[in-house]
C-alpha positions as a printed Julia matrix, in Angstrom:
430×3 Matrix{Float64}:
 -13.56    5.66  -16.24
 -13.18    5.25  -12.52
  -9.95    7.04  -11.76
 -10.58   10.22  -13.58
 -11.25   12.05  -10.49
  -7.74   11.13   -9.24
  -5.89   13.48  -11.6
  -3.23   15.68   -9.98
  -1.37   18.84  -11.36
   2.07   18.14  -12.55
   4.92   19.34  -10.81
   5.72   23.04  -10.63
   9.09   23.03  -12.51
   7.07   21.49  -15.56
   4.74   24.46  -15.81
   2.11   22.08  -17.46
  -1.3    21.02  -16.86
  -2.93   17.84  -17.28
  -5.78   19.25  -19.21
  -5.8    17.77  -22.81
  -4.83   19.54  -26.17
  -5.63   18.09  -29.47
  -3.65   15.17  -31.04
  -3.38   14.25  -34.64
  -5.27   10.8   -34.11
  -8.0    12.04  -31.91
 -11.01   14.31  -32.05
 -10.54   17.85  -30.33
 -13.16   16.78  -27.71
 -11.62   13.3   -26.96
  -9.5    13.01  -23.96
  -5.92   11.66  -24.46
  -5.37    9.25  -21.67
  -2.2     7.08  -21.33
  -3.29    4.87  -18.79
  -3.13    4.59  -14.85
  -1.24    3.34  -11.92
  -2.73    1.51   -9.09
  -0.73    0.66   -5.73
  -1.0    -3.09   -4.87
  -2.72   -3.38   -1.24
  -5.26   -0.45   -1.2
  -8.93   -1.2    -1.66
  -9.87    1.7    -3.92
  -8.3     4.47   -1.83
  -5.78    5.21    1.04
  -7.3     4.51    4.5
  -7.06    8.27    5.39
  -8.29    9.25    1.81
  -6.57   10.88   -1.1
  -4.63   14.06   -0.4
  -3.15   15.88   -3.2
  -0.39   13.63   -4.97
  -0.72   11.05   -2.24
  -3.25    8.43   -3.4
  -3.76    4.95   -4.1
  -4.15    5.59   -8.12
  -3.1     8.11  -10.52
  -4.52    8.67  -14.12
  -1.97    9.83  -16.65
  -3.22   12.2   -19.32
  -1.36   14.1   -22.11
  -0.08   17.23  -20.79
  -1.08   20.74  -22.18
   2.47   21.32  -23.15
   5.23   18.44  -23.51
   7.74   18.1   -20.73
   9.77   15.13  -21.89
  13.57   15.14  -22.41
  15.97   13.29  -24.43
  19.88   12.84  -24.5
  21.94   15.61  -25.92
  25.44   14.99  -25.18
  27.8    13.43  -22.6
  31.08   14.69  -21.04
  33.75   13.66  -18.62
  34.56   15.46  -15.46
  36.42   14.98  -12.4
  33.42   15.49  -10.2
  29.59   16.2   -11.3
  29.75   19.71   -9.65
  32.46   20.66  -12.21
  29.68   20.29  -14.92
  27.35   23.41  -15.81
  24.46   21.12  -16.55
  24.71   19.64  -12.86
  24.79   23.07  -11.35
  22.07   24.56  -13.62
  18.73   23.85  -11.98
  16.86   24.32  -15.18
  18.9    21.79  -17.15
  18.17   17.85  -16.9
  21.22   15.71  -16.28
  22.31   12.28  -15.36
  25.83   11.82  -13.59
  27.43    8.47  -13.6
  30.27    8.61  -10.83
  32.82    6.16  -12.31
  35.48    6.71   -9.65
  36.51    9.41   -7.01
  38.22   11.12  -10.09
  36.02   10.54  -12.93
  32.42   11.35  -13.47
  30.38   11.09  -16.8
  27.54   13.61  -17.08
  24.85   13.01  -19.67
  23.0    16.18  -20.61
  19.27   16.16  -21.76
  17.4    18.72  -23.82
  13.53   19.11  -24.34
  11.61   16.55  -26.43
   8.39   17.86  -27.83
   7.21   14.44  -28.7
   6.98   12.92  -25.2
   5.55   13.73  -21.74
   7.47   12.61  -18.74
   5.93   11.71  -15.35
   7.64   10.86  -12.1
   6.95    8.53   -9.24
   8.56    8.22   -5.75
   8.01    8.79   -1.97
   9.6    12.27   -1.98
   7.04   15.22   -1.54
   9.07   17.37   -3.85
   6.78   19.14   -6.57
   8.74   17.3    -9.38
   7.03   14.22   -8.17
   3.69   13.71   -9.98
   2.62   10.61   -7.88
   3.69   10.02   -4.35
   3.72    6.36   -3.25
   4.67    5.24    0.39
   5.56    1.65    1.69
   2.59   -0.36    2.37
   3.61   -1.32    5.62
   6.24    0.75    7.63
   5.31   -0.37   11.18
   5.49   -3.83   12.62
   4.59   -4.5    16.06
   5.18   -1.0    17.02
   8.54   -0.59   15.4
   8.84    1.73   12.59
  11.01    0.49    9.62
  12.96    2.68    7.32
  11.5     3.11    3.99
  13.03    1.09    1.15
  11.19    3.1    -1.72
  13.4     5.56   -3.48
  12.52    9.24   -3.12
  12.85    9.5    -6.8
  12.02    5.85   -7.96
  11.12    6.03  -11.48
   9.83    7.96  -14.55
   7.23    7.33  -17.2
   7.79    8.46  -20.69
   4.79    8.75  -22.86
   4.7     9.41  -26.6
   2.28   12.14  -27.15
   0.97   10.75  -30.51
   0.87    7.33  -30.0
  -0.78    7.02  -26.5
  -0.14    3.16  -26.28
   3.6     3.77  -26.4
   4.37    4.31  -22.63
   7.93    3.43  -21.37
   9.43    2.84  -17.94
  12.83    4.05  -16.9
  14.44    3.59  -13.32
  15.29    6.64  -11.27
  13.7    10.0   -11.27
  15.04   13.65  -11.56
  15.34   15.45   -8.19
  14.05   19.01   -7.53
  17.36   20.16   -9.36
  16.64   18.12  -12.29
  19.58   15.87  -11.59
  20.1    12.05  -11.43
  23.2    11.07   -9.69
  24.48    7.42   -9.54
  27.28    7.14   -7.0
  30.49    5.24   -7.13
  28.67    2.29   -5.48
  25.9     2.2    -8.02
  25.91   -0.53  -10.64
  26.83    1.1   -14.14
  28.23    0.2   -17.18
  29.39    1.63  -20.7
  27.62    0.34  -23.93
  29.64    1.54  -26.97
  29.62    5.34  -26.63
  26.91    5.22  -24.05
  26.32    4.61  -20.59
  23.68    3.13  -18.22
  23.03    2.14  -14.66
  20.86    0.58  -11.87
  19.36    2.28   -8.88
  20.24    0.95   -5.31
  17.15   -1.39   -4.68
  16.31   -1.52   -8.47
  13.23   -1.1   -10.34
  11.44   -4.33  -11.55
   8.93   -4.84  -14.35
   6.68   -7.92  -15.13
   4.84   -7.67  -18.45
   2.1   -10.14  -18.57
   1.81  -12.65  -21.34
  -1.62  -12.47  -22.89
  -4.38  -10.13  -22.54
  -5.19   -8.85  -18.91
  -8.65   -7.71  -19.42
 -10.72  -10.93  -19.93
  -8.26  -13.02  -17.87
  -6.7   -14.85  -20.81
  -3.11  -14.15  -19.66
  -0.28  -15.67  -17.63
   2.03  -13.94  -15.18
   5.62  -13.07  -16.72
   8.89  -13.23  -15.12
  10.37  -10.35  -13.41
  13.14   -8.26  -15.08
  15.01   -5.22  -13.86
  14.72   -1.87  -15.73
  17.91    0.25  -16.11
  18.13    4.16  -15.75
  18.0     4.48  -19.61
  15.25    1.75  -20.01
  17.32   -1.24  -20.89
  15.87   -4.66  -19.61
  18.0    -7.14  -17.44
  17.54  -10.22  -15.66
  17.02   -9.67  -11.73
  19.94   -9.47   -9.57
  20.68  -12.22   -7.12
  19.56   -9.74   -4.36
  18.04   -6.34   -4.71
  21.04   -4.3    -3.93
  23.63   -6.56   -5.32
  26.67   -5.14   -7.1
  26.41   -7.47   -9.92
  24.07   -6.59  -12.51
  21.91   -9.2   -14.54
  22.44  -10.03  -18.26
  20.61   -7.76  -20.68
  17.59   -9.24  -22.48
  17.65   -8.19  -25.99
  14.29   -8.93  -27.09
  12.62   -7.57  -23.93
  11.11   -4.04  -23.91
  10.36   -1.36  -21.32
   7.12   -0.59  -22.91
   4.04   -0.95  -20.55
   1.29   -3.39  -21.18
  -2.04   -3.6   -19.78
  -1.38   -5.4   -16.62
   2.24   -4.82  -16.47
   3.45   -4.78  -12.74
   5.95   -2.28  -11.47
   7.88   -3.13   -8.09
  10.11   -0.46   -6.31
  11.07   -2.4    -3.19
   8.23   -1.86   -0.8
   5.56   -1.01   -3.2
   4.04   -2.64   -6.14
   2.06   -0.94   -8.72
  -0.22   -2.13  -11.67
  -0.3    -0.49  -14.79
  -3.52   -0.32  -16.82
  -3.78    1.3   -20.05
  -6.6     3.53  -21.43
  -7.99    0.84  -23.63
  -7.91   -1.75  -20.81
  -9.71    0.56  -18.29
 -12.65    1.18  -20.89
 -13.1    -2.61  -20.85
 -12.53   -3.14  -17.21
 -15.52   -3.6   -14.49
 -16.84   -0.45  -12.92
 -17.64    0.45   -9.56
 -21.4     0.24  -10.44
 -20.83   -3.44  -11.51
 -19.06   -4.16   -8.22
 -22.0    -2.57   -6.43
 -24.31   -5.03   -8.39
 -22.2    -7.93   -6.89
 -22.75   -6.7    -3.5
 -26.47   -6.39   -3.87
 -26.46  -10.04   -5.28
 -24.53  -11.31   -2.22
 -26.73   -9.49    0.22
 -29.69  -10.94   -1.38
 -28.23  -14.38   -1.34
 -27.61  -14.08    2.4
 -31.3   -13.9     2.97
 -32.56  -10.37    2.06
 -33.39   -7.57    4.25
 -36.61   -9.09    5.57
 -34.53  -12.1     6.9
 -33.38  -11.93   10.46
 -30.09  -13.34    9.33
 -29.6   -10.62    6.77
 -25.93   -9.96    6.4
 -24.27   -6.76    4.87
 -21.06   -7.16    2.86
 -18.82   -4.29    3.54
 -17.27   -2.08    0.93
 -14.07   -1.32    3.25
 -12.06   -3.41    5.72
 -14.61   -4.04    8.72
 -11.97   -2.33   10.95
 -12.05    0.92    8.95
 -16.01    1.12    8.91
 -19.1     0.85   10.85
 -21.2     0.14    7.71
 -22.59   -3.0     8.98
 -23.23   -4.12   12.79
 -21.4    -6.98   14.2
 -24.52   -9.2    13.76
 -24.61   -8.19   10.06
 -21.13   -8.85    9.37
 -20.46  -11.9     7.29
 -17.85  -14.33    7.79
 -16.28  -17.13    5.69
 -14.99  -20.47    6.79
 -11.83  -20.72    5.03
 -11.53  -24.47    4.74
 -15.08  -24.98    3.12
 -16.45  -21.59    2.07
 -19.43  -21.61    3.93
 -20.74  -17.93    4.87
 -22.57  -17.23    8.1
 -22.95  -14.18   10.4
 -22.91  -13.72   14.15
 -20.66  -12.04   16.81
 -19.4   -15.47   18.15
 -18.46  -18.17   15.93
 -17.61  -21.62   16.78
 -14.15  -23.14   15.58
 -16.14  -25.73   13.71
 -18.37  -24.9    10.5
 -21.97  -25.19   11.66
 -23.08  -26.26    7.97
 -20.34  -28.87    7.27
 -18.74  -29.59   10.66
 -15.25  -28.95    9.2
 -12.84  -27.39   11.72
 -11.85  -24.03   10.1
 -10.84  -20.4    10.94
 -13.57  -18.08   10.13
 -12.63  -14.66    8.58
 -14.68  -11.41    8.0
 -15.63  -10.79    4.31
 -15.0    -7.4     2.65
 -15.67   -6.6    -1.14
 -12.66   -5.99   -3.34
 -13.77   -2.54   -4.47
 -10.92   -1.34   -6.75
 -12.06   -2.09  -10.25
  -8.59   -1.96  -11.8
  -7.58   -5.18  -10.13
 -10.22   -7.28  -11.63
  -9.28   -8.98  -14.79
 -12.82   -9.55  -16.01
 -13.94   -8.07  -19.31
 -17.19   -6.29  -18.34
 -18.53   -6.88  -21.86
 -18.25  -10.61  -21.87
 -18.54  -11.74  -18.33
 -21.62  -10.1   -16.53
 -22.66  -12.91  -13.87
 -19.26  -14.34  -12.59
 -18.73  -16.83   -9.86
 -17.44  -15.07   -6.53
 -14.64  -16.14   -4.21
 -12.88  -14.79   -1.35
  -8.87  -14.48   -0.88
  -7.48  -16.7     1.86
  -6.77  -15.61    4.57
  -8.06  -11.9     4.34
 -11.47  -12.34    3.26
 -11.57   -9.93    0.05
 -14.24  -10.87   -2.22
 -13.5   -10.84   -6.1
 -14.37  -12.78   -9.24
 -13.23  -16.37  -10.19
 -10.82  -14.98  -12.87
  -9.54  -12.18  -10.55
  -8.72  -14.5    -7.72
  -7.12  -17.13   -9.93
  -4.9   -14.61  -11.64
  -3.69  -13.03   -8.48
  -3.0   -16.35   -6.72
  -0.54  -17.32   -9.29
   1.39  -13.95   -9.49
   4.44  -13.97   -7.37
   5.13  -10.28   -6.33
   8.6    -9.53   -5.12
   9.16   -9.55   -1.14
  12.2    -8.4     0.68
  15.58   -8.67   -0.93
  15.13  -11.9    -2.92
  11.75  -13.61   -2.18
   8.51  -13.7    -3.82
   4.99  -14.26   -2.66
   1.24  -14.1    -3.98
  -0.84  -11.51   -2.26
  -4.42  -10.14   -2.14
  -4.2    -7.12   -4.42
  -6.74   -5.24   -2.2
  -4.67   -5.47    1.21
  -1.37   -6.9     0.05
  -1.93   -9.86    2.68
   0.2   -12.97    1.5
  -1.93  -15.66    0.36
  -2.18  -19.03    2.44
  -2.87  -22.65    1.52
  -3.69  -24.02   -1.95
  -5.06  -22.46   -4.24
  -5.11  -19.35   -2.03
  -8.83  -18.7    -2.25
 -12.11  -20.33   -1.26
 -15.59  -20.53   -3.0
 -18.26  -18.64   -1.28
 -21.24  -20.63   -0.14
 -24.6   -19.18    1.1
 -27.13  -21.65    2.45
 -25.14  -24.54    1.24
 -25.29  -23.21   -2.35
 -22.21  -22.14   -4.4
 -22.76  -18.49   -5.5
 -22.76  -18.65   -9.12
């Protein structure tokens, strides 16, 4: 499984390890994997490489000792600081500030049946997977991050590895979650729930991700307690959406999670087993390079594995370009504005291989020789099923917009259908 080398140690407060203990339904030597999260926009790794908990992907495995928590009781206080649970850095609690004179504090206790993982942009040790905005700098101007320091938490059932659920907000270093007066919150019978400032959105696919037999689902918002609601009019609106009774916060293979500045893809353990591998992608690269003429050809082209601006893998004369209006591929340091093969006016874009296997929707056991395409306008190469799927998936953008992007670089797709057939020597690669 490709992301096995990307495990990190859990936060210090948990006093756990990601090494695996025996489970009732598993052999002693079988690894208990829940699944993995992959950040949209990174082609297999961060540009500067993975460093500790900062990485482009994270594999979730059952902890040596459980660190999950469950609700214990709730109490009313004038302020959160009057609660012993809030002041106790060893106790987990969620505070809902109703007004300046009323706060409901929900205390949590240990849950031996679940593991908890936390994701956000904070460097605090309680965060298992540190994710940052894909683009914080625009034309030299640095923008303030819209990703929460403690964005969300994953709750995994230690006995049923497929039962992995999403909840908005994460506990801080003092094990508290505090929803201020301005945060959206509501009471449900004897319980209470709320939303984070910019919200945590979830899209569960309809169908099977691995194999490409699926359709993108609508986006929903996930509450702090895991309820599913329709999305707000804008990310930080004070008016919550309606609760969707028949929806679930349980993650499926291909679920997408958006935290306002970063979108992540969830792949289940079963899905990762069926997904394509790096070796499979390397085989596609070899095939492409042979189709460009072979090493003995003076026009031999080398398809890069990383963005051409980040690598010197191929010389400029060997760098393949695709004309985005027709799909013809050629090389050279100076290309005309008209395709030399079909004479159509077109922009030429450098080609680069999509190297993150998790973004491919192909089932490696059923599709060993796929057609190849490139996303428009970035030039990342992927299989037919992959480009078709991502071109039809609208990802949240800004406060209320949606757009389809290339999963390997997060570039907004242009034109219809958002990708182009690759043609070498006037022949479609198939």
